[in-house]
Coordinates of C-alpha atoms in Angstrom, one line a residue:
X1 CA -129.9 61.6 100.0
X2 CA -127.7 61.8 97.1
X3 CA -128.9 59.0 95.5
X4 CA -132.5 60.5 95.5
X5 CA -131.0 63.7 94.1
X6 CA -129.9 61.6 91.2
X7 CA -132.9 60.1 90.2
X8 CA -134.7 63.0 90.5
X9 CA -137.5 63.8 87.4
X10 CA -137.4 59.9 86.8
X11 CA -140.2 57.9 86.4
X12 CA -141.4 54.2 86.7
X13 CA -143.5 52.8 84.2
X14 CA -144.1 53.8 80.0
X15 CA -144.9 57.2 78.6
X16 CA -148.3 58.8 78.6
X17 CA -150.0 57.5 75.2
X18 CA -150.7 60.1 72.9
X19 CA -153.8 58.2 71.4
X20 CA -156.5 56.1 72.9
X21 CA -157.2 52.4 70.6
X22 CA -160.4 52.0 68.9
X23 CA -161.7 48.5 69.0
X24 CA -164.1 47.2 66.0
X25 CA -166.0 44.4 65.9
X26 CA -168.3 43.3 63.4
X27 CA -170.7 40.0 63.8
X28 CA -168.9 37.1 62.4
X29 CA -170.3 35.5 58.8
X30 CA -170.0 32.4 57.9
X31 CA -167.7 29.8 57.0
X32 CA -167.1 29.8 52.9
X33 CA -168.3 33.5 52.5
X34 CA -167.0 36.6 52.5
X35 CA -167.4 40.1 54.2
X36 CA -168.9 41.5 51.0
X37 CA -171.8 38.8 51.4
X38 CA -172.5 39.7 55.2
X39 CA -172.7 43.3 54.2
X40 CA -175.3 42.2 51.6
X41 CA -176.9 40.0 54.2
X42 CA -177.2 41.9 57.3
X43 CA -176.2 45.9 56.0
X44 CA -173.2 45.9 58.2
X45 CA -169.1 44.9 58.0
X46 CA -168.4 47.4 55.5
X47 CA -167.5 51.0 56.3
X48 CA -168.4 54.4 54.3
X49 CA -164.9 55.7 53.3
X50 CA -166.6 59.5 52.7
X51 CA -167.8 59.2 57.0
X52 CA -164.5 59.7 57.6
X53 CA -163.4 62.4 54.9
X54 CA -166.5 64.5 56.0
X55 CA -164.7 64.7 59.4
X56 CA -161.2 64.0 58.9
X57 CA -158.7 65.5 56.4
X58 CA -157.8 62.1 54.7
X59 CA -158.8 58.2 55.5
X60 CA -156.4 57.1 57.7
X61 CA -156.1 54.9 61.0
X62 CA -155.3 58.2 63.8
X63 CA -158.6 60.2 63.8
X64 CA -158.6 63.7 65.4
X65 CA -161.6 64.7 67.1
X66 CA -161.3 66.8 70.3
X67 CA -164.1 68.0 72.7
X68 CA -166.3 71.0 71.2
X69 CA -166.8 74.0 73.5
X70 CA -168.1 73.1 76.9
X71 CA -168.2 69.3 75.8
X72 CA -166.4 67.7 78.6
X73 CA -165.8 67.2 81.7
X74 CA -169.6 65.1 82.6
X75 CA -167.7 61.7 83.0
X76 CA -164.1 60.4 83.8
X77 CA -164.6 58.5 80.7
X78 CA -166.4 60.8 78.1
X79 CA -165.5 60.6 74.4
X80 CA -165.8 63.8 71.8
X81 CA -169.6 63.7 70.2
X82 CA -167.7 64.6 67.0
X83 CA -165.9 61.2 67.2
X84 CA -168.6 59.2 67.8
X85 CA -170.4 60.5 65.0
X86 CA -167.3 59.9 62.6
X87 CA -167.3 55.9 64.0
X88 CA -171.1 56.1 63.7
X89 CA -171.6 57.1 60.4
X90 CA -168.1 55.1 59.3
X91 CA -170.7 51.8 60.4
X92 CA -174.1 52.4 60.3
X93 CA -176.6 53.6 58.3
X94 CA -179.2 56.2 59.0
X95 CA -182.0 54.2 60.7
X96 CA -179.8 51.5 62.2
X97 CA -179.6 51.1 66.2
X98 CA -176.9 52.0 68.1
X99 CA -176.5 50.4 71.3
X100 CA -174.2 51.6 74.2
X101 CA -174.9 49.6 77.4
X102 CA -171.9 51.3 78.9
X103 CA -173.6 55.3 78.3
X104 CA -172.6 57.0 81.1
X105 CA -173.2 60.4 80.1
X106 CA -174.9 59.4 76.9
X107 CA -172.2 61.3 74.4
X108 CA -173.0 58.0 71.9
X109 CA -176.2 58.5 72.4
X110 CA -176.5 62.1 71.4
X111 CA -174.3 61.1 68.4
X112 CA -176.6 58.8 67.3
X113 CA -180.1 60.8 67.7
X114 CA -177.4 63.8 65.5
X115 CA -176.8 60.9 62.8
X116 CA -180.5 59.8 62.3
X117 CA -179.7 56.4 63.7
X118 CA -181.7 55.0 66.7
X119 CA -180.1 54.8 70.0
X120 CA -180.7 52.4 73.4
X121 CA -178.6 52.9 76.3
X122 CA -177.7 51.3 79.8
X123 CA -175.9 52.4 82.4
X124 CA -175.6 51.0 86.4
X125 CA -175.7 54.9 87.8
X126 CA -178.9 55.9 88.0
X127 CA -176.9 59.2 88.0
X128 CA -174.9 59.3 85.1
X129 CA -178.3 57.9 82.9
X130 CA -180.4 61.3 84.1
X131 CA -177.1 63.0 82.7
X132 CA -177.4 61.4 79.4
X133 CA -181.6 62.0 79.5
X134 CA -180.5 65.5 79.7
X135 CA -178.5 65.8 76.8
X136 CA -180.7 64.1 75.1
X137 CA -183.8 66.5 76.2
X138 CA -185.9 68.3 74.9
X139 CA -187.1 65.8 72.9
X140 CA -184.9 62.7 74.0
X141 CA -187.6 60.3 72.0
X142 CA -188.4 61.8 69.2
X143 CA -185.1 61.8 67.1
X144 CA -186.2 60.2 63.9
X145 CA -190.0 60.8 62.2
X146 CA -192.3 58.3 63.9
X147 CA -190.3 57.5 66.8
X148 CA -192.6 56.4 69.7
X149 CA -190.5 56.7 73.6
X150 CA -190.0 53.0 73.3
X151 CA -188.0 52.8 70.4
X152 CA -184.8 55.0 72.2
X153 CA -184.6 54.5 75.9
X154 CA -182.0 55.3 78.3
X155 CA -181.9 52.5 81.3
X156 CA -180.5 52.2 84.7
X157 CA -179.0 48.7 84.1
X158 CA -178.9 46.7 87.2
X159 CA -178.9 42.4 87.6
X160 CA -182.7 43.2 88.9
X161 CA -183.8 45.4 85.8
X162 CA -186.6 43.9 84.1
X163 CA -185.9 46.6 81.1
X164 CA -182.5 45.4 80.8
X165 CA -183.4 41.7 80.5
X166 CA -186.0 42.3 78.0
X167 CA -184.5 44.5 75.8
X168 CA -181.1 42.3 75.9
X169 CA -183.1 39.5 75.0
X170 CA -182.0 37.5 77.6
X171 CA -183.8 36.1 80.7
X172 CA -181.4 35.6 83.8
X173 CA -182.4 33.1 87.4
X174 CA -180.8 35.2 90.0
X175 CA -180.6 32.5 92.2
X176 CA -178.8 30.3 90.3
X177 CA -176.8 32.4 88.0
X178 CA -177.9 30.7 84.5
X179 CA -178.1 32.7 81.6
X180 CA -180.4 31.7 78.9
X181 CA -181.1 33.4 75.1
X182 CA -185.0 34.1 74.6
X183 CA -185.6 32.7 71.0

């Protein structure tokens, strides 16, 4: 008993972080040239240094974006609309596609329709994708001029879905587990 009296208010393990890591990954160029000429290539690998001034106070590598009022709480692992809109904009420009095939309740999604880029999103709960249609709502598939419902869909990604396969441009044998690009 004493020795549990000692230890009391200790903990196992590392403090709680105060920040959450942002991976970035571009598509890879090629051997012998350089970022600038894949940005010239393909639009994409460089990043717009004013994105991130129109949302945070100066450029820097800790961006503070919290939930706006009534924001959360629609998924364990929501993130801030205003935060996806900062990495959005820092990446893409206005007409580009932003996939998420992890949406859950679509908050990259909605970022994307309030950035003018177009969106497609997957997610394995049927659940969490009628969420994100929701959000998305009134008019989930008209977000830029022209748009017809095809060009932004929301999916319930499963092995069987048909939508998934196509769109992913992949075709997969179920029975034996291959995996092959479409061309």
């Amino acid at each position: 008993m004493a020795n549990a009296a000692k230890w009391e208010g200790w903990r196992v393990g590392n403090l709680r972080p105060v920040y959450e890591p942002i991976l970035w990954f571009t598509k890879p160029y090629p051997i012998g040239t350089t970022i600038a000429d894949n940005v010239l290539a393909f639009g994409v690998g460089a990043f717009n240094e004013t994105a991130i001034t129109t949302y945070e106070l100066r450029p820097n590598n800790v961006l503070r974006s919290g939930f706006g009022p009534s924001e959360g709480g629609r998924h364990i692992a929501q993130k801030p609309v205003k935060l996806l809109m900062l990495l959005i904009e820092l990446t893409t420009l206005k007409g580009h596609v932003v996939l998420d095939p992890f949406c859950g309740s679509g908050s990259t999604l909605v970022a994307a329709k309030a950035t003018g880029r177009h969106y497609i999103g997957f997610d394995i709960s049927a659940e969490y994708v009628e969420i994100a249609k929701e959000r998305l709502a009134p008019d989930m598939f008209e977000s830029l001029p022209g748009s017809r419902s095809e060009d932004n869909p929301v999916f319930v990604a499963d092995r069987r879905s048909s939508h998934f396969d196509r769109l992913a441009g992949i075709s997969v044998s179920h029975r034996k587990s291959r995996v092959r690009r479409s061309k």
